[in-house]
Coordinates of C-alpha atoms in Angstrom, one line a residue:
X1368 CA -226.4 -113.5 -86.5
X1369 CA -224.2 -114.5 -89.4
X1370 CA -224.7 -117.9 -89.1
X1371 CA -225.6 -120.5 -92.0
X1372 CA -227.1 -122.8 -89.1
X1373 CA -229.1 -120.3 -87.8
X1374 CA -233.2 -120.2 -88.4
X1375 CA -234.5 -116.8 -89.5
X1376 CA -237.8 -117.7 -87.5
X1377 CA -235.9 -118.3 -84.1
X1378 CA -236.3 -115.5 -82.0
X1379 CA -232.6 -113.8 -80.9
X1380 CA -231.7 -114.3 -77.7
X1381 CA -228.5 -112.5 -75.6
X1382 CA -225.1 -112.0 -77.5
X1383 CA -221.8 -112.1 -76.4
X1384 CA -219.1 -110.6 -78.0
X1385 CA -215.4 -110.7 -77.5
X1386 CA -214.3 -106.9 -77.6
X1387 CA -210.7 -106.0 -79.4
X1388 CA -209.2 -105.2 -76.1
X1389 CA -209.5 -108.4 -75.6
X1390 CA -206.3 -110.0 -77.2
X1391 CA -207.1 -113.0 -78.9
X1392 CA -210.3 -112.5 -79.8
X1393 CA -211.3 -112.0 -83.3
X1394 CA -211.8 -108.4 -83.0
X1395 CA -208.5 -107.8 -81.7
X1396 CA -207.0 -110.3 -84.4
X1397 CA -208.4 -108.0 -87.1
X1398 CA -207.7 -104.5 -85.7
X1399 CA -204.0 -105.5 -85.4
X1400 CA -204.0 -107.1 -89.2
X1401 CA -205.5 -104.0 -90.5
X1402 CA -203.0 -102.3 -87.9
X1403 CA -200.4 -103.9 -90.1
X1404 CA -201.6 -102.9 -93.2
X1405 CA -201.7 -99.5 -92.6
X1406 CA -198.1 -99.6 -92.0
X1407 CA -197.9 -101.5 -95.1
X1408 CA -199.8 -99.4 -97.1
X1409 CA -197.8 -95.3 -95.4
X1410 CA -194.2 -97.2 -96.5
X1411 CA -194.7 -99.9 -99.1
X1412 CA -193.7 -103.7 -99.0
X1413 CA -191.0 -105.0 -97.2
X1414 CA -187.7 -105.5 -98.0
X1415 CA -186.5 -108.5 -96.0
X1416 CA -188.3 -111.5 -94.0
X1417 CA -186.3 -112.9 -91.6
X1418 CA -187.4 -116.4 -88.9
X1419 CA -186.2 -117.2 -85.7
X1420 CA -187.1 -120.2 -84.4
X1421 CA -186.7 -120.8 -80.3
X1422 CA -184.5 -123.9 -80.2
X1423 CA -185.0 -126.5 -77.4
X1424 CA -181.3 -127.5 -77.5
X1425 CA -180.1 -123.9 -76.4
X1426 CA -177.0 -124.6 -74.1
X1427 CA -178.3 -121.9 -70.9
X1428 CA -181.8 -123.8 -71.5
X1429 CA -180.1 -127.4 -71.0
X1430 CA -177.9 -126.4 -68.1
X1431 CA -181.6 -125.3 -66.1
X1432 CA -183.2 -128.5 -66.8
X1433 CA -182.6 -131.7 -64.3
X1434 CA -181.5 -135.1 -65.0
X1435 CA -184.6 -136.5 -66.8
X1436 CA -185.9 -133.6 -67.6
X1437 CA -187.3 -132.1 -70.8
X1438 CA -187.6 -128.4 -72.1
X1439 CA -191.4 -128.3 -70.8
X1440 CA -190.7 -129.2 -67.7
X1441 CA -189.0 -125.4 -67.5
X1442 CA -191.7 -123.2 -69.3
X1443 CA -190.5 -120.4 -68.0
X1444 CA -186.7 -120.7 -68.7
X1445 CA -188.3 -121.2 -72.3
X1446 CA -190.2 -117.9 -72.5
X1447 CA -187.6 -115.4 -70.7
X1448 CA -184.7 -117.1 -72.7
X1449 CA -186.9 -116.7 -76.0
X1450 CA -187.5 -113.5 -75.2
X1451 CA -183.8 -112.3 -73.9
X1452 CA -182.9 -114.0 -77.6
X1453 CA -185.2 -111.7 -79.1
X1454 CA -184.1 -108.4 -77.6
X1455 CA -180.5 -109.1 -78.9
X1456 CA -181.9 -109.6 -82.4
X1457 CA -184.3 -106.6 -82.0
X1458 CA -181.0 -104.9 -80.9
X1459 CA -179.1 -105.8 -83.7
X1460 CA -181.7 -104.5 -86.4
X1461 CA -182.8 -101.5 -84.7
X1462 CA -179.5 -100.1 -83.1
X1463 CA -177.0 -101.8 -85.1
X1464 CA -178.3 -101.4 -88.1
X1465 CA -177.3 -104.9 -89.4
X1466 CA -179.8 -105.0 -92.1
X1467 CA -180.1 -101.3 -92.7
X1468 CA -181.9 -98.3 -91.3
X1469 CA -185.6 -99.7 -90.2
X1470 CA -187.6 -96.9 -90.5
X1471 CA -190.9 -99.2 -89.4
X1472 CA -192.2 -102.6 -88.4
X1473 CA -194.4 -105.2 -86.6
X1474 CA -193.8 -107.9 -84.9
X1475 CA -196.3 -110.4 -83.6
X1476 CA -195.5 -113.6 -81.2
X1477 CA -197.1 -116.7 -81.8
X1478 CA -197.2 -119.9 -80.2
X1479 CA -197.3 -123.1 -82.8
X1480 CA -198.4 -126.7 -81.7
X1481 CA -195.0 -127.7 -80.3
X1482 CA -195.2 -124.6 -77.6
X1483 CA -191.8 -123.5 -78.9
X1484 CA -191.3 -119.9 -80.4
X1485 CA -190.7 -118.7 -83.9
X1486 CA -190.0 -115.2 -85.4
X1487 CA -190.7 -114.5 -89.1
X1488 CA -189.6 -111.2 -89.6
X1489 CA -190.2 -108.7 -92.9
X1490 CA -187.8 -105.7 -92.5
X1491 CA -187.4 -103.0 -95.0
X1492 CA -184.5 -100.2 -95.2
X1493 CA -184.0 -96.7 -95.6
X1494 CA -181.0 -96.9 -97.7
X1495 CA -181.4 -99.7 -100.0
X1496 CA -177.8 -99.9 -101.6
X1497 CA -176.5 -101.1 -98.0
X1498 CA -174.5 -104.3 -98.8
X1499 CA -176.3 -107.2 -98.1
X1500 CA -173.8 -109.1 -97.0
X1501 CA -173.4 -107.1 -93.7
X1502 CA -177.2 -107.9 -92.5
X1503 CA -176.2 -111.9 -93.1
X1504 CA -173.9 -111.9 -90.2
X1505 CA -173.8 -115.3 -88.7
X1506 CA -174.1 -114.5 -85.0
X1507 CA -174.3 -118.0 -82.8
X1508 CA -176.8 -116.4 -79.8
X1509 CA -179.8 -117.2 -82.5
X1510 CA -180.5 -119.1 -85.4
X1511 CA -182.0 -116.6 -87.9
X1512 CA -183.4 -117.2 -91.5
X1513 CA -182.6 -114.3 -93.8
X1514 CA -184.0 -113.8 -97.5
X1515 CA -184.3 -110.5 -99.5
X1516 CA -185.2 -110.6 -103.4
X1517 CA -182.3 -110.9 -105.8
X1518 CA -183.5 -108.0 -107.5
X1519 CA -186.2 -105.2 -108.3
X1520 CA -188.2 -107.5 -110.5
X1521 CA -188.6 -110.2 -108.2
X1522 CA -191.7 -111.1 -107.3
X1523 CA -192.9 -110.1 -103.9
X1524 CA -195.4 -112.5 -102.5
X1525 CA -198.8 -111.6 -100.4
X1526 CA -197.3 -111.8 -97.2
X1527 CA -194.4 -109.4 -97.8
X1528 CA -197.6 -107.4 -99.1
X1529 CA -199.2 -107.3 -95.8
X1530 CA -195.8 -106.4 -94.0
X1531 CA -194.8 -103.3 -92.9
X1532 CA -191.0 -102.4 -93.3
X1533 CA -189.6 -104.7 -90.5
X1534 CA -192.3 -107.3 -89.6
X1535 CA -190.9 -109.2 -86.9
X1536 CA -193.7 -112.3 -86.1
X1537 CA -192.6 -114.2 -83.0
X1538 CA -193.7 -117.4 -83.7
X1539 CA -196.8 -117.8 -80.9
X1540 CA -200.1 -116.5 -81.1
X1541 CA -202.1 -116.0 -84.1
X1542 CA -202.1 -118.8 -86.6
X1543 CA -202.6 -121.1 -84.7
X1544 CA -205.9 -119.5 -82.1
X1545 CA -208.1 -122.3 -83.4
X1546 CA -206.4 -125.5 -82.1
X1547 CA -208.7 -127.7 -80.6
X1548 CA -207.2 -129.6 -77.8
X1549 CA -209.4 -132.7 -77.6
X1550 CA -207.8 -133.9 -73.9
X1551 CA -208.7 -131.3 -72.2
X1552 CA -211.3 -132.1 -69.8
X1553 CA -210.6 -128.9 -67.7
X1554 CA -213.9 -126.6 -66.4
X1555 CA -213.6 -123.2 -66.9
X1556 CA -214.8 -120.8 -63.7
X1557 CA -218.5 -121.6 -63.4
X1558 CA -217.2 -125.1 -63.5
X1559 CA -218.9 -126.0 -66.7
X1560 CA -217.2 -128.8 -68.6
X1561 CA -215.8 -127.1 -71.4
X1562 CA -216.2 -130.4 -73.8
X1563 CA -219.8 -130.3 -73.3
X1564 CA -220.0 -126.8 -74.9
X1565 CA -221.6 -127.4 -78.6
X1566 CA -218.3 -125.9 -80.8
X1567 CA -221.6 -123.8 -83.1
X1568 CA -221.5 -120.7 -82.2
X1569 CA -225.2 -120.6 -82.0
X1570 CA -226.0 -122.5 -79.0
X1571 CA -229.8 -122.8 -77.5
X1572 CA -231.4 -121.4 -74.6
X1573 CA -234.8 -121.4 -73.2
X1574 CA -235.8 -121.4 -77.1
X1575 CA -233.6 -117.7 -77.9
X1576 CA -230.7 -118.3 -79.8
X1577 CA -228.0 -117.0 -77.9
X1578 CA -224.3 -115.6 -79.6
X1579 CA -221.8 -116.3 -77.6
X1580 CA -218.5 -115.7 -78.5
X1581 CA -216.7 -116.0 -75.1
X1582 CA -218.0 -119.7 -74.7
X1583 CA -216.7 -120.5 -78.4
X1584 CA -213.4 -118.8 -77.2
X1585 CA -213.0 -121.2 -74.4
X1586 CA -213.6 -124.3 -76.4
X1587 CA -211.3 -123.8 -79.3
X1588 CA -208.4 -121.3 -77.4
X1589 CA -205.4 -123.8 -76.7
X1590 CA -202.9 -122.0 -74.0
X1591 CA -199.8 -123.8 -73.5
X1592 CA -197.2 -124.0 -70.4
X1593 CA -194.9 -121.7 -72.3
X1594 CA -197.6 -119.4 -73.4
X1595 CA -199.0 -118.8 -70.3
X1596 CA -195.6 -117.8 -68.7
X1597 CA -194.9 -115.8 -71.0
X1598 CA -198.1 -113.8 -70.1
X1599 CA -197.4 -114.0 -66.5
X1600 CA -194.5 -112.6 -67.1
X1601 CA -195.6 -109.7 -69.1
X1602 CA -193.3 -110.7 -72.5
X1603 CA -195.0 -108.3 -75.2
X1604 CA -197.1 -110.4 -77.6
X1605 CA -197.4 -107.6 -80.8
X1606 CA -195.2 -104.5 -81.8
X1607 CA -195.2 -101.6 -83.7
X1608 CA -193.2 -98.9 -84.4
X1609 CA -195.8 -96.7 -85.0
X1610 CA -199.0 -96.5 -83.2
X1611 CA -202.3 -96.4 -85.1
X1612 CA -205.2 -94.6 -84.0
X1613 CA -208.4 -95.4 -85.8
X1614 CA -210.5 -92.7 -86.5
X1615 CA -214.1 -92.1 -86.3
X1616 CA -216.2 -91.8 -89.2
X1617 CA -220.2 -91.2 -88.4
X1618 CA -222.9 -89.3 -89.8
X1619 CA -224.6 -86.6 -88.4
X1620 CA -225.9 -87.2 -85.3
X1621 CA -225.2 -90.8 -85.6
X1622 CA -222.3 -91.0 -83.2
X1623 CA -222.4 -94.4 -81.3
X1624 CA -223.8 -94.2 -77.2
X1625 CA -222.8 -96.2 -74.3
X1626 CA -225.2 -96.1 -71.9
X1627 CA -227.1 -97.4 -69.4
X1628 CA -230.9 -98.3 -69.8
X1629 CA -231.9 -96.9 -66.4
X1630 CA -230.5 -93.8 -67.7
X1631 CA -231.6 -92.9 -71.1
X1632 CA -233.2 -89.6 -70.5
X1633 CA -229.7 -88.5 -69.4
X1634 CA -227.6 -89.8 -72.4
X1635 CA -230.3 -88.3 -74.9
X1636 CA -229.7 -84.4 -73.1
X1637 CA -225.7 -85.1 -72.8
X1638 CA -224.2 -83.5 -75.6
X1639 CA -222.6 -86.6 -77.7
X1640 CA -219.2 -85.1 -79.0
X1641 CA -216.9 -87.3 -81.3
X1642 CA -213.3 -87.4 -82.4
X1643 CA -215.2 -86.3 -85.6
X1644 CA -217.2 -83.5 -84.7
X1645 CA -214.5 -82.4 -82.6
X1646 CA -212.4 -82.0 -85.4
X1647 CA -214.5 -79.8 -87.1
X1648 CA -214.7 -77.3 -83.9
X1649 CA -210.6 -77.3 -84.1
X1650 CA -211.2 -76.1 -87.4
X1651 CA -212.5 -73.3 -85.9
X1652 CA -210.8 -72.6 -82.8
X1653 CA -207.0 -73.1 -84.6
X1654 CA -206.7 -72.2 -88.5
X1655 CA -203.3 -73.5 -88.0
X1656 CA -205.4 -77.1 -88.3
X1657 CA -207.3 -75.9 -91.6
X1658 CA -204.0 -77.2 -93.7
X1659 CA -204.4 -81.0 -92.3
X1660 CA -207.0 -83.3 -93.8
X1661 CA -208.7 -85.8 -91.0
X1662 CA -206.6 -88.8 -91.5
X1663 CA -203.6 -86.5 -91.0
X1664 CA -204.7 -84.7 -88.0
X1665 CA -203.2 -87.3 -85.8
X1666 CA -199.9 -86.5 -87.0
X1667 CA -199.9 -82.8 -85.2
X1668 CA -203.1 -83.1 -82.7
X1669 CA -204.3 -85.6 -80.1
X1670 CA -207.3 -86.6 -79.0
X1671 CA -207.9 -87.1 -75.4
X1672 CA -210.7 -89.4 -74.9
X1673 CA -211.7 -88.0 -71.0
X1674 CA -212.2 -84.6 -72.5
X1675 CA -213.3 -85.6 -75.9
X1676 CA -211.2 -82.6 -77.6
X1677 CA -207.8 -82.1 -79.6
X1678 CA -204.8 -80.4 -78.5
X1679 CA -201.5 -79.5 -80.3
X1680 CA -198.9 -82.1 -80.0
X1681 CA -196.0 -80.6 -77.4
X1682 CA -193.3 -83.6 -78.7
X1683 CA -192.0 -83.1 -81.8
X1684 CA -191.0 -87.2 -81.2
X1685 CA -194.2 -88.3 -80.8
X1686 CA -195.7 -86.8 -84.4
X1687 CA -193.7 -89.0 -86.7
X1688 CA -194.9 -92.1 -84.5
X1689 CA -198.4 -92.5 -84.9
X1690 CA -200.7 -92.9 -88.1
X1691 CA -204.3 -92.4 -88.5
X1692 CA -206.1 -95.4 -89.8
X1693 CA -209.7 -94.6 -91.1
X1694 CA -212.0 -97.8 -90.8
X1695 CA -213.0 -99.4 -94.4
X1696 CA -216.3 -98.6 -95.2
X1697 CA -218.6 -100.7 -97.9
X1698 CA -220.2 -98.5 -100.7
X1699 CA -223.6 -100.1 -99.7
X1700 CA -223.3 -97.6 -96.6
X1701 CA -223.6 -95.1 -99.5
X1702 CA -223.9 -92.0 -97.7
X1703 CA -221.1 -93.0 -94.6
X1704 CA -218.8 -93.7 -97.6
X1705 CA -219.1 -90.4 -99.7
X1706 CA -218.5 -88.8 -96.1
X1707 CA -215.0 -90.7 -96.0
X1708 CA -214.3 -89.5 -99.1
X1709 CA -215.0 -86.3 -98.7
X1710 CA -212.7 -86.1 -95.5
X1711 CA -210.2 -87.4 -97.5
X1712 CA -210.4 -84.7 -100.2
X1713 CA -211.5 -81.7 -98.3
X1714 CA -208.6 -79.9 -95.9
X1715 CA -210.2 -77.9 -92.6
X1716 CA -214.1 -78.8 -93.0
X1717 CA -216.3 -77.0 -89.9
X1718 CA -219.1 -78.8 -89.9
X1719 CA -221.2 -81.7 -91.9
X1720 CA -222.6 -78.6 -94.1
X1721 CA -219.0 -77.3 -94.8
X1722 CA -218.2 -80.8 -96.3
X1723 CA -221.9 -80.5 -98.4
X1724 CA -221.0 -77.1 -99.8
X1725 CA -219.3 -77.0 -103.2
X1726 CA -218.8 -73.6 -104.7
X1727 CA -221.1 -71.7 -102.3
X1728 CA -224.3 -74.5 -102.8
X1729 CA -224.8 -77.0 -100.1
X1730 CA -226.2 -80.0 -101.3
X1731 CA -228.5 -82.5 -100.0
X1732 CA -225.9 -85.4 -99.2
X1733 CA -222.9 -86.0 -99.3
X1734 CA -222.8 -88.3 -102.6
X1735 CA -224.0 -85.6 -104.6
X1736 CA -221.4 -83.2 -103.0
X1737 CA -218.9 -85.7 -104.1
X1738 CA -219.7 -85.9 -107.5
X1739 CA -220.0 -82.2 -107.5
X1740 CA -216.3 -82.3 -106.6
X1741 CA -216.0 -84.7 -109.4
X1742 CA -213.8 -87.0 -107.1
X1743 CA -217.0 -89.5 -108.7
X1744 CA -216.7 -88.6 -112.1
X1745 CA -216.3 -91.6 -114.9
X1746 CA -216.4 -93.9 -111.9
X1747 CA -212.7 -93.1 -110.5
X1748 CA -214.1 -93.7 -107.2
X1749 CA -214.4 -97.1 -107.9
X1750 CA -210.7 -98.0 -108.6
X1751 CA -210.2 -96.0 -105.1
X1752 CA -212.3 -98.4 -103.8
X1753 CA -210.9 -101.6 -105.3
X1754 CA -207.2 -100.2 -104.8
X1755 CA -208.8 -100.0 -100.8
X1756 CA -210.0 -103.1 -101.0
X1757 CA -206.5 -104.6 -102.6
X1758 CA -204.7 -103.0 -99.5
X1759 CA -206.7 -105.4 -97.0
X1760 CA -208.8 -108.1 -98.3
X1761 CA -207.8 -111.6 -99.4
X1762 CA -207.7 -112.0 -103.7
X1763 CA -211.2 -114.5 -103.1
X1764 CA -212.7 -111.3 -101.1
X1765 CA -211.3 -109.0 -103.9
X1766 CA -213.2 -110.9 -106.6
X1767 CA -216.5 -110.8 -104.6
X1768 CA -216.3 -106.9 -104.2
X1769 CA -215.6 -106.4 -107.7
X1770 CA -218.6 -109.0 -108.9
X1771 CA -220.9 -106.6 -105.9
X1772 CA -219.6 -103.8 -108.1
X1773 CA -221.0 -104.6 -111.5
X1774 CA -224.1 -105.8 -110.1
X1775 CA -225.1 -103.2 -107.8
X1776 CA -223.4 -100.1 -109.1
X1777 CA -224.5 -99.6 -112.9
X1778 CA -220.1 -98.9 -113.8
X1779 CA -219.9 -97.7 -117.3
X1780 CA -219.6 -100.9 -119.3
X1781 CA -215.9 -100.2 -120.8
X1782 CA -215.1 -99.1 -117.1
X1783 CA -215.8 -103.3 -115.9
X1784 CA -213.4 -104.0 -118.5
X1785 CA -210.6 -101.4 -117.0
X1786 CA -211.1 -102.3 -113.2
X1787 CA -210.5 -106.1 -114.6
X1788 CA -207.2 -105.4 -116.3
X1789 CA -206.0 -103.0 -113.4
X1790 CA -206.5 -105.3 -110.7
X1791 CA -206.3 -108.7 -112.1
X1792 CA -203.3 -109.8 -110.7
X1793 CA -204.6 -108.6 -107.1
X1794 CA -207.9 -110.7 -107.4
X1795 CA -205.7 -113.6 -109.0
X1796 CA -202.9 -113.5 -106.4
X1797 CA -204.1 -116.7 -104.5
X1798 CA -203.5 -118.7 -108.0
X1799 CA -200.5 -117.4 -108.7
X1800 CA -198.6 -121.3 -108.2
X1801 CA -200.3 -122.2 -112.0
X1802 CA -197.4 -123.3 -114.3
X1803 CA -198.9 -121.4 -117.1
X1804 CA -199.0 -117.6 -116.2
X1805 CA -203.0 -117.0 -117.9
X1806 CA -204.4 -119.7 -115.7
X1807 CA -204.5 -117.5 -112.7
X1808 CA -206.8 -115.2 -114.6
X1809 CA -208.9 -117.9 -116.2
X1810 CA -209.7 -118.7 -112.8
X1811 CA -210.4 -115.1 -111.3
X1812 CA -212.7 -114.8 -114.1
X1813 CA -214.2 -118.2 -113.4
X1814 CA -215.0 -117.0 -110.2
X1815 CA -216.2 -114.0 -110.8
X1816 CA -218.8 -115.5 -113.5
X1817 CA -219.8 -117.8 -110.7
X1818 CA -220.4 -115.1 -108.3
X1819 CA -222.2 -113.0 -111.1
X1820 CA -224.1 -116.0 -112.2
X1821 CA -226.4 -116.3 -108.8
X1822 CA -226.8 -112.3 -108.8
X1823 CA -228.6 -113.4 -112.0
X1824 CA -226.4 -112.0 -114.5
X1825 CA -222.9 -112.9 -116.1
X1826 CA -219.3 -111.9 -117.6
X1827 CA -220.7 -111.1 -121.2
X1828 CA -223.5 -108.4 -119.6
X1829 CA -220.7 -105.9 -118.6
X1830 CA -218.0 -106.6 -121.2
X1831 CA -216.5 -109.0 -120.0
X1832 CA -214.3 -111.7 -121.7
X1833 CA -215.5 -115.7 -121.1
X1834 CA -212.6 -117.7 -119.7
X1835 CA -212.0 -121.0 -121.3
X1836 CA -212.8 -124.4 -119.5
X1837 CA -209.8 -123.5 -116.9
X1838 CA -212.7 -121.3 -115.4
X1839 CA -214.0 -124.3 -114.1
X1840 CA -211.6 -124.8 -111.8
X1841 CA -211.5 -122.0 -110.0
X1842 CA -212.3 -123.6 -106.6
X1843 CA -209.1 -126.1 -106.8
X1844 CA -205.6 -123.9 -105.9

């Protein structure tokens, strides 16, 4: 349990976890975000990022409402208005064309603190000599924000880094998960007083520490009137134009089971096969697949989960929709991440000794098989890692992973130098409001020492320059 609160010595009781298909819970929240980046990272930054705000002043929501009565009093007028608002604009940029052709997005509905909606929206074109001036159409259904940067050199900020090429975010849902509602005295279905519930996520029972993520849901979720009609009503809360299927990365015979304890025996003898493994018996059942690598399988194959096998894609629609996302993977997990590699080097492997072979020797795992390949050699696999790492971590996350890497991972010492000056304005991204333009990196590098300092070690041990007393400060932003 990762839990500062929690006492090593305390035996581990039942845990409760919140699955991703359950939306809204902190699973979910990051399968979508890394969802997004995906998109973001198959067709670059975004080109626009547009808002549109609900307004509680609409003329067709006034003419619903009652003498004395306000906007909340009609929640659902305010979510099927919002979201007949919405499809107009979603009309306009899709079919219309108003901002150019959209050639991918995401769009995400939130709810903020006044229960009304908002859209922020991050759009990027196909054809990027369009005129502007014909996507900033002033159309008096919706009030809509647009800004696009004046030029090439402008700087793009992190959100436009996370967007896909239309990111259209609805206002509702995701910022905002944590508001605690301190008024609400309402029981949930065992008809246990929700305010009584201890807001640690560790709570105590019959001296086990029990996880329990549900329980900590219910305290802190705030649903308003609006929010909740616009689930009873079906509105869609996230979109995509392309769908993302993660794929399954395991080692050999390390697949994970579902099972039930009363029948183990059974599970042991039932033959366990994967979206991996099955992958490598299409590679021998149809050559035609020997030309894809795994992550791009999905763009020509599915996978059907009931029968656990791929077939060729019949709709020629359906193979420029969908993306395969492989799950990031930390280079502690040494042998799972040479694995990944490999499937992302190696075209048509048959089997977890095909991937080991290199020039007719199979070696003994799949790190030396890498380096074999030389897709290790003079620590290139490290930038791989940290340009991973760029594409979906947070610049203070960034600087931790790069500090793990000179601790743990012996780099060549002029190679710590390199990775710094590559990706310094990635891990130095979140001070990038300093008025003078080497402060940002004075910090990073503050941070980094500090990180470096209580692995026992510091900048100066891999080459690295000391910041000045700006380095200091690397906690305030």
């Amino acid at each position: 349990v990762n839990n500062p609160n929690f006492n090593q010595n305390d035996p581990i009781g039942r845990v409760f976890i919140l699955p991703s298909s359950f939306e809204g819970s902190d699973q979910a929240m990051k399968q979508h975000y890394y969802d997004g980046l995906e998109i973001a990272g198959q067709f670059g930054k975004a080109d626009y990022f547009l808002t549109f705000t609900s307004n509680p002043h609409w003329s067709e929501l006034k003419r619903t409402l009652a003498n004395g009565q306000g906007y909340l009093s009609r929640p659902d007028m305010c979510s099927r208005l919002y979201n007949l608002k919405f499809k107009e604009l979603f009309k306009d940029i899709m079919e219309l064309h108003k901002i150019g052709v959209v050639i991918a997005y995401v769009f995400v509905k939130e709810f903020q603190k006044h229960e009304l909606a908002q859209i922020q929206t991050r759009a990027a074109q196909a054809d990027a000599n369009q005129d502007q001036a014909d996507a900033e159409q002033e159309n008096d259904d919706y009030d809509v924000q647009l800004n696009r940067p004046n030029n090439a050199n402008d700087e793009v900020g992190f959100e436009d880094e996370l967007a896909a090429n239309v990111v259209m975010d609805n206002g509702q849902d995701g910022a905002n998960d944590n508001n605690d509602n301190g008024d609400n005295n309402n029981d949930n279905g065992d008809g246990v007083n929700l305010n009584n519930v201890p807001d640690d996520d560790i709570n105590r029972l019959n001296n086990h520490v029990v996880y329990d993520e549900i329980r900590t849901y219910e305290k802190k979720r705030y649903v308003s009137s609006i929010e909740a009609c616009d689930k009873f009503l079906g509105h869609s809360r996230l979109g995509m134009s392309h769908k993302i299927e993660s794929m399954v990365i395991h080692l050999e015979d390390r697949q994970n089971v579902v099972f039930n304890q009363r029948n183990v025996t059974g599970v042991v003898n039932r033959e366990q096969r994967t979206m991996l493994t099955d992958f490598f018996d299409l590679n021998v059942r149809d050559p035609n697949a020997n030309q894809f690598l795994y992550k791009d399988i999905i763009t020509m194959y599915k996978f059907d989960t009931n029968t656990k096998r791929w077939s060729l894609r019949t709709s020629a629609a359906s193979r420029d929709r969908v993306i395969g996302r492989m799950a990031f993977i930390h280079l502690r997990r040494k042998e799972l991440y040479h694995l990944k590699l490999l499937l992302l080097h190696v075209r048509g492997p048959t089997s977890y000794a095909f991937l080991r072979t290199v020039n007719g020797l199979e070696h003994s795992t799949f790190e030396a098989a890498a380096i074999a390949l030389q897709l290790v050699e003079n620590n290139h696999q490290w930038a791989d890692m940290m340009r991973e790492v760029c594409r979906v971590e947070m610049p203070s996350h960034i600087r931790f992973v790069y500090a793990s890497l000179l601790y743990h991972n012996n780099l060549i010492r002029p190679s710590a130098l390199y990775l710094c000056l590559e990706f310094r304005d990635q891990m130095s991204e979140d001070y990038q409001n300093e008025p003078l333009a080497d402060t940002k990196y004075m910090k990073a590098l503050g941070h980094i020492r500090s990180i470096l300092v209580t692995f026992g070690c510091n900048l100066v041990d891999y080459n690295l320059p000391e910041p000045d007393e700006r380095g200091d400060d690397w906690w305030h932003r």
